[in-house]
CSV table of N, CA and C in Angstrom, one decimal:
chain,number,residue,atom,x,y,z
V,1,UNK,N,-57.3,-23.3,-99.9
V,1,UNK,CA,-58.0,-24.8,-100.7
V,1,UNK,C,-59.3,-24.5,-100.8
V,2,UNK,N,-59.7,-24.8,-101.9
V,2,UNK,CA,-61.1,-24.9,-102.4
V,2,UNK,C,-61.9,-26.1,-102.0
V,3,UNK,N,-63.0,-26.0,-101.6
V,3,UNK,CA,-64.0,-27.3,-101.5
V,3,UNK,C,-64.6,-27.3,-102.6
V,4,UNK,N,-65.5,-28.4,-103.0
V,4,UNK,CA,-66.5,-28.8,-103.7
V,4,UNK,C,-67.5,-29.6,-103.8
V,5,UNK,N,-68.7,-29.6,-104.2
V,5,UNK,CA,-69.7,-30.7,-104.1
V,5,UNK,C,-69.1,-32.0,-104.9
V,6,UNK,N,-69.5,-33.2,-104.5
V,6,UNK,CA,-69.3,-34.2,-105.2
V,6,UNK,C,-70.4,-35.3,-105.3
V,7,UNK,N,-70.6,-35.9,-106.3
V,7,UNK,CA,-71.9,-37.2,-106.2
V,7,UNK,C,-71.3,-38.4,-105.4
V,8,UNK,N,-72.0,-38.6,-104.6
V,8,UNK,CA,-72.0,-39.9,-103.8
V,8,UNK,C,-72.7,-41.1,-104.5
V,9,UNK,N,-72.3,-42.2,-104.1
V,9,UNK,CA,-73.0,-43.5,-104.6
V,9,UNK,C,-74.5,-43.3,-104.5
V,10,UNK,N,-74.8,-42.8,-103.5
V,10,UNK,CA,-76.6,-42.6,-103.3
V,10,UNK,C,-76.9,-41.5,-104.1
V,11,UNK,N,-76.1,-40.6,-104.4
V,11,UNK,CA,-76.7,-39.4,-105.4
V,11,UNK,C,-76.9,-40.1,-106.7
V,12,UNK,N,-76.0,-40.9,-107.1
V,12,UNK,CA,-75.9,-41.6,-108.5
V,12,UNK,C,-77.0,-42.4,-108.5
V,13,UNK,N,-77.3,-43.2,-107.4
V,13,UNK,CA,-78.4,-44.3,-107.5
V,13,UNK,C,-79.7,-43.5,-107.6
V,14,UNK,N,-79.8,-42.2,-106.9
V,14,UNK,CA,-81.0,-41.6,-106.7
V,14,UNK,C,-81.4,-41.0,-108.2
V,15,UNK,N,-80.4,-40.7,-109.2
V,15,UNK,CA,-80.1,-40.2,-110.3
V,15,UNK,C,-80.9,-41.2,-111.4
V,16,UNK,N,-80.3,-42.4,-111.4
V,16,UNK,CA,-80.3,-43.5,-111.9
V,16,UNK,C,-81.9,-43.8,-111.9
V,17,UNK,N,-82.4,-44.0,-110.6
V,17,UNK,CA,-83.9,-44.3,-110.2
V,17,UNK,C,-84.8,-43.4,-110.9
V,18,UNK,N,-84.7,-42.1,-110.6
V,18,UNK,CA,-85.6,-40.9,-111.4
V,18,UNK,C,-85.6,-41.2,-112.9
V,19,UNK,N,-84.2,-41.2,-113.3
V,19,UNK,CA,-84.4,-41.0,-114.7
V,19,UNK,C,-84.9,-42.5,-115.3
V,20,UNK,N,-84.8,-43.5,-114.7
V,20,UNK,CA,-85.3,-44.5,-115.3
V,20,UNK,C,-86.9,-44.7,-115.1
V,21,UNK,N,-87.5,-44.2,-114.0
V,21,UNK,CA,-88.9,-44.2,-113.9
V,21,UNK,C,-89.2,-43.0,-115.0
V,22,UNK,N,-88.7,-41.9,-115.2
V,22,UNK,CA,-89.0,-41.1,-116.2
V,22,UNK,C,-89.3,-41.8,-117.7
V,23,UNK,N,-87.9,-42.6,-117.9
V,23,UNK,CA,-87.9,-43.2,-119.0
V,23,UNK,C,-88.9,-44.5,-119.3
V,24,UNK,N,-89.3,-45.1,-118.3
V,24,UNK,CA,-90.3,-46.3,-118.3
V,24,UNK,C,-91.7,-45.5,-118.3
V,25,UNK,N,-92.0,-44.4,-117.7
V,25,UNK,CA,-93.3,-43.8,-117.8
V,25,UNK,C,-93.6,-43.6,-119.1
V,26,UNK,N,-92.4,-43.2,-120.2
V,26,UNK,CA,-92.8,-42.9,-121.3
V,26,UNK,C,-92.6,-44.3,-122.4
V,27,UNK,N,-92.0,-45.3,-121.8
V,27,UNK,CA,-91.9,-46.5,-122.4
V,27,UNK,C,-90.5,-46.0,-123.5
V,28,UNK,N,-89.7,-45.4,-123.0
V,28,UNK,CA,-88.4,-45.3,-123.7
V,28,UNK,C,-87.3,-45.9,-123.3
V,29,UNK,N,-86.9,-46.8,-124.1
V,29,UNK,CA,-85.7,-47.7,-124.0
V,29,UNK,C,-84.5,-46.8,-124.1
V,30,UNK,N,-83.8,-46.7,-123.1
V,30,UNK,CA,-82.7,-45.6,-123.1
V,30,UNK,C,-81.6,-46.4,-122.2
V,31,UNK,N,-80.4,-45.9,-122.5
V,31,UNK,CA,-79.3,-45.9,-121.6
V,31,UNK,C,-79.1,-44.6,-120.7
V,32,UNK,N,-78.6,-44.9,-119.7
V,32,UNK,CA,-78.4,-43.6,-118.5
V,32,UNK,C,-77.2,-43.8,-118.0
V,33,UNK,N,-76.2,-42.8,-117.9
V,33,UNK,CA,-74.8,-42.9,-117.6
V,33,UNK,C,-74.8,-41.5,-116.2
V,34,UNK,N,-74.2,-41.6,-115.5
V,34,UNK,CA,-73.9,-40.9,-114.2
V,34,UNK,C,-72.2,-40.7,-114.1
V,35,UNK,N,-71.8,-39.7,-114.5
V,35,UNK,CA,-70.3,-39.4,-114.1
V,35,UNK,C,-69.9,-38.3,-113.2
V,36,UNK,N,-68.7,-38.2,-112.5
V,36,UNK,CA,-68.4,-37.2,-111.6
V,36,UNK,C,-68.1,-36.0,-112.6
V,37,UNK,N,-67.2,-34.9,-111.8
V,37,UNK,CA,-67.1,-33.7,-112.5
V,37,UNK,C,-66.0,-33.8,-113.5
V,38,UNK,N,-65.2,-34.9,-113.7
V,38,UNK,CA,-64.0,-35.2,-114.5
V,38,UNK,C,-64.5,-36.0,-115.5
V,39,UNK,N,-65.8,-36.4,-115.7
V,39,UNK,CA,-66.3,-37.4,-116.5
V,39,UNK,C,-66.0,-38.7,-116.4
V,40,UNK,N,-65.8,-39.3,-115.3
V,40,UNK,CA,-65.5,-40.5,-114.8
V,40,UNK,C,-66.8,-41.2,-114.6
V,41,UNK,N,-67.0,-42.6,-114.9
V,41,UNK,CA,-68.2,-43.1,-114.6
V,41,UNK,C,-68.3,-43.5,-113.2
V,42,UNK,N,-69.5,-43.2,-112.8
V,42,UNK,CA,-70.0,-43.5,-111.4
V,42,UNK,C,-71.1,-44.5,-111.5
V,43,UNK,N,-72.0,-44.6,-112.3
V,43,UNK,CA,-73.1,-45.3,-112.6
V,43,UNK,C,-73.6,-45.5,-113.9
V,44,UNK,N,-74.2,-46.5,-114.5
V,44,UNK,CA,-74.9,-46.8,-115.7
V,44,UNK,C,-75.8,-47.8,-115.5
V,45,UNK,N,-76.9,-47.6,-116.6
V,45,UNK,CA,-77.9,-48.6,-116.7
V,45,UNK,C,-78.4,-48.5,-118.3
V,46,UNK,N,-78.6,-49.8,-118.8
V,46,UNK,CA,-79.1,-49.8,-120.0
V,46,UNK,C,-80.5,-50.5,-119.9
V,47,UNK,N,-81.6,-50.0,-120.4
V,47,UNK,CA,-83.0,-50.8,-120.3
V,47,UNK,C,-83.1,-51.5,-121.1
V,48,UNK,N,-84.1,-52.5,-120.9
V,48,UNK,CA,-84.3,-53.6,-122.0
V,48,UNK,C,-84.8,-53.1,-123.2
V,49,UNK,N,-84.2,-53.4,-124.3
V,49,UNK,CA,-84.6,-53.0,-125.7
V,49,UNK,C,-83.8,-51.6,-126.3
V,50,UNK,N,-82.6,-51.2,-125.6
V,50,UNK,CA,-82.0,-50.3,-126.0
V,50,UNK,C,-80.8,-50.9,-126.7
V,51,UNK,N,-80.4,-50.4,-127.7
V,51,UNK,CA,-79.4,-50.7,-128.6
V,51,UNK,C,-78.0,-50.6,-127.7
V,52,UNK,N,-77.1,-51.6,-127.8
V,52,UNK,CA,-76.0,-51.5,-127.1
V,52,UNK,C,-75.1,-50.3,-127.3
V,53,UNK,N,-75.2,-49.7,-128.4
V,53,UNK,CA,-74.3,-48.4,-128.7
V,53,UNK,C,-75.1,-47.4,-127.7
V,54,UNK,N,-76.2,-47.5,-127.3
V,54,UNK,CA,-76.8,-46.4,-126.5
V,54,UNK,C,-75.9,-46.0,-125.0
V,55,UNK,N,-75.4,-47.4,-124.4
V,55,UNK,CA,-74.5,-47.2,-123.3
V,55,UNK,C,-73.3,-46.3,-123.7
V,56,UNK,N,-72.6,-46.5,-124.8
V,56,UNK,CA,-71.6,-46.0,-125.2
V,56,UNK,C,-71.7,-44.2,-125.4
V,57,UNK,N,-73.0,-44.0,-126.1
V,57,UNK,CA,-73.3,-42.6,-126.4
V,57,UNK,C,-73.7,-42.0,-125.0
V,58,UNK,N,-74.3,-42.6,-124.1
V,58,UNK,CA,-75.1,-42.1,-123.0
V,58,UNK,C,-73.6,-41.7,-122.1
V,59,UNK,N,-72.8,-42.5,-122.1
V,59,UNK,CA,-71.7,-42.0,-121.4
V,59,UNK,C,-70.7,-40.9,-121.6
V,60,UNK,N,-70.8,-41.0,-123.2
V,60,UNK,CA,-69.8,-39.8,-123.9
V,60,UNK,C,-70.9,-38.4,-123.6
V,61,UNK,N,-72.0,-38.5,-123.9
V,61,UNK,CA,-72.8,-37.4,-123.5
V,61,UNK,C,-72.6,-36.5,-122.3
V,62,UNK,N,-72.8,-37.7,-121.1
V,62,UNK,CA,-72.2,-37.3,-120.1
V,62,UNK,C,-71.0,-36.6,-119.6
V,63,UNK,N,-70.2,-37.3,-120.2
V,63,UNK,CA,-68.6,-36.8,-120.1
V,63,UNK,C,-68.3,-35.5,-120.5
V,64,UNK,N,-69.1,-35.5,-121.9
V,64,UNK,CA,-69.0,-34.0,-122.4
V,64,UNK,C,-69.6,-32.8,-121.9
V,65,UNK,N,-70.8,-33.1,-121.0
V,65,UNK,CA,-71.4,-32.1,-120.2
V,65,UNK,C,-70.4,-31.9,-118.9
V,66,UNK,N,-69.9,-32.8,-118.4
V,66,UNK,CA,-69.3,-32.6,-117.1
V,66,UNK,C,-68.0,-31.9,-117.7
V,67,UNK,N,-67.2,-32.3,-118.5
V,67,UNK,CA,-66.0,-31.6,-118.9
V,67,UNK,C,-66.2,-30.2,-119.3
V,68,UNK,N,-67.3,-29.9,-120.1
V,68,UNK,CA,-67.7,-28.7,-120.9
V,68,UNK,C,-68.3,-27.8,-119.8
V,69,UNK,N,-69.1,-28.3,-118.8
V,69,UNK,CA,-69.5,-27.6,-117.8
V,69,UNK,C,-70.9,-27.0,-118.2
V,70,UNK,N,-71.5,-27.8,-119.1
V,70,UNK,CA,-72.7,-27.1,-120.0
V,70,UNK,C,-73.5,-28.3,-120.4
V,71,UNK,N,-74.7,-28.3,-120.8
V,71,UNK,CA,-75.5,-29.3,-121.5
V,71,UNK,C,-74.6,-29.7,-122.8
V,72,UNK,N,-74.6,-30.7,-123.0
V,72,UNK,CA,-74.1,-31.1,-124.5
V,72,UNK,C,-74.8,-30.5,-125.6
V,73,UNK,N,-76.0,-30.1,-125.4
V,73,UNK,CA,-76.9,-29.7,-126.4
V,73,UNK,C,-76.1,-28.3,-127.2
V,74,UNK,N,-75.6,-27.7,-126.0
V,74,UNK,CA,-74.8,-26.3,-126.6
V,74,UNK,C,-73.7,-26.7,-127.4
V,75,UNK,N,-73.1,-27.8,-127.5
V,75,UNK,CA,-72.1,-28.0,-128.4
V,75,UNK,C,-72.7,-28.6,-130.0
V,76,UNK,N,-73.8,-29.2,-129.8
V,76,UNK,CA,-74.6,-29.5,-131.1
V,76,UNK,C,-75.2,-28.1,-131.9
V,77,UNK,N,-75.7,-27.3,-130.9
V,77,UNK,CA,-76.1,-26.0,-131.4
V,77,UNK,C,-74.9,-25.0,-132.1
V,78,UNK,N,-73.9,-25.3,-131.7
V,78,UNK,CA,-72.7,-24.5,-132.1
V,78,UNK,C,-72.2,-25.1,-133.7
V,79,UNK,N,-72.2,-26.2,-133.4
V,79,UNK,CA,-71.9,-27.1,-134.5
V,79,UNK,C,-73.0,-26.7,-135.5
V,80,UNK,N,-74.3,-26.8,-135.5
V,80,UNK,CA,-75.6,-26.7,-136.3
V,80,UNK,C,-75.4,-25.3,-136.9
V,81,UNK,N,-74.9,-24.3,-136.2
V,81,UNK,CA,-74.8,-22.8,-136.5
V,81,UNK,C,-73.9,-22.5,-137.4
V,82,UNK,N,-72.9,-23.6,-137.6
V,82,UNK,CA,-71.8,-23.1,-138.5
V,82,UNK,C,-70.2,-23.4,-137.8
V,83,UNK,N,-70.3,-23.5,-136.6
V,83,UNK,CA,-69.1,-23.7,-135.9
V,83,UNK,C,-68.4,-25.0,-135.8
V,84,UNK,N,-68.1,-25.7,-137.5
V,84,UNK,CA,-67.7,-26.9,-137.4
V,84,UNK,C,-66.4,-27.4,-136.8
V,85,UNK,N,-65.8,-26.6,-136.5
V,85,UNK,CA,-64.3,-26.5,-135.9
V,85,UNK,C,-64.7,-27.6,-134.5
V,86,UNK,N,-65.8,-27.3,-133.8
V,86,UNK,CA,-66.1,-28.3,-132.9
V,86,UNK,C,-66.2,-29.8,-133.2
V,87,UNK,N,-66.2,-30.1,-134.4
V,87,UNK,CA,-66.3,-31.5,-134.8
V,87,UNK,C,-65.1,-32.2,-134.7
V,88,UNK,N,-64.0,-31.4,-134.3
V,88,UNK,CA,-62.5,-31.9,-134.1
V,88,UNK,C,-62.2,-31.8,-132.8
V,89,UNK,N,-63.0,-31.2,-131.8
V,89,UNK,CA,-62.7,-31.1,-130.2
V,89,UNK,C,-62.6,-32.6,-129.9
V,90,UNK,N,-62.0,-32.8,-128.8
V,90,UNK,CA,-61.7,-34.0,-128.3
V,90,UNK,C,-63.1,-34.5,-127.4
V,91,UNK,N,-64.3,-34.3,-127.8
V,91,UNK,CA,-65.5,-34.7,-127.1
V,91,UNK,C,-66.3,-35.1,-128.2
V,92,UNK,N,-66.8,-36.5,-127.8
V,92,UNK,CA,-67.5,-37.3,-128.9
V,92,UNK,C,-69.0,-37.4,-128.5
V,93,UNK,N,-69.3,-36.7,-127.3
V,93,UNK,CA,-71.0,-36.6,-127.1
V,93,UNK,C,-71.4,-35.4,-127.4
V,94,UNK,N,-71.2,-34.8,-128.4
V,94,UNK,CA,-71.8,-33.4,-128.7
V,94,UNK,C,-73.1,-33.5,-129.3
V,95,UNK,N,-74.0,-34.1,-128.7
V,95,UNK,CA,-75.4,-34.4,-128.9
V,95,UNK,C,-76.2,-34.0,-127.8
V,96,UNK,N,-77.4,-33.5,-128.0
V,96,UNK,CA,-78.4,-33.2,-126.9
V,96,UNK,C,-78.7,-34.6,-126.1
V,97,UNK,N,-78.6,-34.4,-124.6
V,97,UNK,CA,-78.9,-35.6,-123.8
V,97,UNK,C,-77.9,-35.6,-122.6
V,98,UNK,N,-76.7,-34.8,-122.6
V,98,UNK,CA,-76.1,-34.4,-121.5
V,98,UNK,C,-76.4,-33.2,-120.5
V,99,UNK,N,-76.5,-33.6,-119.2
V,99,UNK,CA,-76.8,-32.2,-118.7
V,99,UNK,C,-76.0,-32.4,-117.5
V,100,UNK,N,-75.3,-31.2,-116.9
V,100,UNK,CA,-74.6,-31.3,-115.8
V,100,UNK,C,-75.4,-31.1,-114.6
V,101,UNK,N,-74.8,-31.5,-113.3
V,101,UNK,CA,-75.5,-31.6,-112.0
V,101,UNK,C,-74.8,-30.5,-111.4
V,102,UNK,N,-75.3,-29.2,-111.1
V,102,UNK,CA,-74.7,-27.9,-110.6
V,102,UNK,C,-75.1,-27.6,-109.3
V,103,UNK,N,-74.1,-27.9,-108.4
V,103,UNK,CA,-74.4,-27.5,-106.9
V,103,UNK,C,-73.6,-26.3,-106.4
V,104,UNK,N,-74.3,-25.4,-106.0
V,104,UNK,CA,-73.8,-24.1,-105.3
V,104,UNK,C,-72.8,-23.4,-106.6
V,105,UNK,N,-73.4,-23.5,-107.7
V,105,UNK,CA,-72.4,-22.8,-109.0
V,105,UNK,C,-71.3,-23.7,-109.5
V,106,UNK,N,-70.9,-25.0,-108.9
V,106,UNK,CA,-70.0,-26.0,-109.0
V,106,UNK,C,-70.7,-27.2,-109.7
V,107,UNK,N,-70.0,-27.5,-110.9
V,107,UNK,CA,-70.3,-28.9,-111.4
V,107,UNK,C,-69.9,-30.2,-110.8
V,108,UNK,N,-70.8,-31.0,-110.1
V,108,UNK,CA,-70.6,-32.0,-109.4
V,108,UNK,C,-70.5,-33.4,-110.2
V,109,UNK,N,-70.9,-33.2,-111.3
V,109,UNK,CA,-71.1,-34.4,-112.3
V,109,UNK,C,-72.0,-34.1,-113.2
V,110,UNK,N,-72.6,-35.4,-114.2
V,110,UNK,CA,-73.5,-34.8,-115.1
V,110,UNK,C,-74.0,-36.2,-115.6
V,111,UNK,N,-75.2,-36.2,-116.2
V,111,UNK,CA,-76.0,-37.2,-116.7
V,111,UNK,C,-76.1,-37.3,-117.9
V,112,UNK,N,-76.0,-38.7,-118.8
V,112,UNK,CA,-76.1,-38.7,-120.1
V,112,UNK,C,-77.2,-39.8,-120.4
V,113,UNK,N,-78.1,-39.4,-121.3
V,113,UNK,CA,-78.9,-40.2,-121.8
V,113,UNK,C,-79.0,-40.4,-123.1
V,114,UNK,N,-79.2,-41.7,-123.7
V,114,UNK,CA,-79.2,-41.9,-125.2
V,114,UNK,C,-80.2,-43.2,-125.4
V,115,UNK,N,-81.1,-43.0,-126.6
V,115,UNK,CA,-81.9,-44.1,-126.8
V,115,UNK,C,-82.9,-43.7,-127.8
V,116,UNK,N,-83.5,-42.6,-127.6
V,116,UNK,CA,-84.5,-42.1,-128.1
V,116,UNK,C,-84.2,-40.8,-128.9
V,117,UNK,N,-85.2,-39.9,-129.1
V,117,UNK,CA,-85.0,-38.5,-129.6
V,117,UNK,C,-84.1,-37.7,-128.8
V,118,UNK,N,-83.4,-36.9,-129.3
V,118,UNK,CA,-82.4,-36.1,-128.6
V,118,UNK,C,-83.3,-35.1,-127.4
V,119,UNK,N,-84.2,-34.6,-127.8
V,119,UNK,CA,-85.0,-33.8,-126.6
V,119,UNK,C,-85.6,-34.9,-125.5
V,120,UNK,N,-86.0,-35.9,-125.9
V,120,UNK,CA,-86.5,-37.0,-125.1
V,120,UNK,C,-85.4,-37.5,-124.1
V,121,UNK,N,-84.1,-37.7,-124.6
V,121,UNK,CA,-82.9,-38.0,-123.7
V,121,UNK,C,-82.9,-36.9,-122.9
V,122,UNK,N,-82.8,-35.7,-123.4
V,122,UNK,CA,-82.5,-34.6,-122.5
V,122,UNK,C,-83.5,-34.6,-121.2
V,123,UNK,N,-85.0,-35.0,-121.6
V,123,UNK,CA,-85.8,-34.7,-120.7
V,123,UNK,C,-85.4,-35.8,-119.5
V,124,UNK,N,-84.9,-37.1,-119.9
V,124,UNK,CA,-84.9,-38.1,-119.1
V,124,UNK,C,-83.7,-37.6,-118.1
V,125,UNK,N,-82.7,-37.1,-118.7
V,125,UNK,CA,-81.4,-36.8,-118.0
V,125,UNK,C,-81.9,-35.5,-117.1
V,126,UNK,N,-82.5,-34.6,-117.4
V,126,UNK,CA,-83.1,-33.3,-116.5
V,126,UNK,C,-83.8,-34.1,-115.1
V,127,UNK,N,-84.6,-35.0,-115.4
V,127,UNK,CA,-85.4,-35.6,-114.3
V,127,UNK,C,-84.4,-36.0,-113.4
V,128,UNK,N,-83.4,-37.1,-113.8
V,128,UNK,CA,-82.2,-37.4,-113.2
V,128,UNK,C,-81.6,-36.3,-112.3
V,129,UNK,N,-81.0,-35.3,-112.9
V,129,UNK,CA,-80.4,-34.1,-112.3
V,129,UNK,C,-81.4,-33.4,-111.1
V,130,UNK,N,-82.8,-33.3,-111.3
V,130,UNK,CA,-83.4,-32.8,-110.5
V,130,UNK,C,-83.6,-33.7,-108.9
V,131,UNK,N,-83.5,-34.9,-109.3
V,131,UNK,CA,-83.6,-35.9,-108.3
V,131,UNK,C,-82.2,-35.7,-107.1
V,132,UNK,N,-81.1,-35.5,-108.0
V,132,UNK,CA,-79.9,-35.5,-107.4
V,132,UNK,C,-80.0,-33.9,-106.2
V,133,UNK,N,-80.8,-32.8,-106.8
V,133,UNK,CA,-80.8,-31.7,-106.1
V,133,UNK,C,-81.8,-31.6,-105.1
V,134,UNK,N,-82.8,-32.6,-105.0
V,134,UNK,CA,-83.9,-32.5,-104.4
V,134,UNK,C,-83.5,-33.1,-102.9
């Protein structure tokens, strides 16, 4: 039988707090979603001023990252490089901003962020991931 790391509610809260602080430091109105390794929601937050669709997109970015076991940006890069078959993949968050939480080589979950430029979304998500690993 295998064992694996899992995100606790305390981890999800730490991720949200750190990601929120990073977004607020830059005055970025974003949505932040934290999911488990199966892409199921653990926690989410939509900051004041973020469009409602941001909450949906953040969750899908996180889900894509968790299920794909990689940053969602890698799917965006593949599509932009001409591998358009990924447009039909059963993932709808194939934009930059989803980052997996990797513990001891295992994906424990992921963070997705939406609301500003995609590299800024990823920056906020990565700060959240680092808080989980600290």
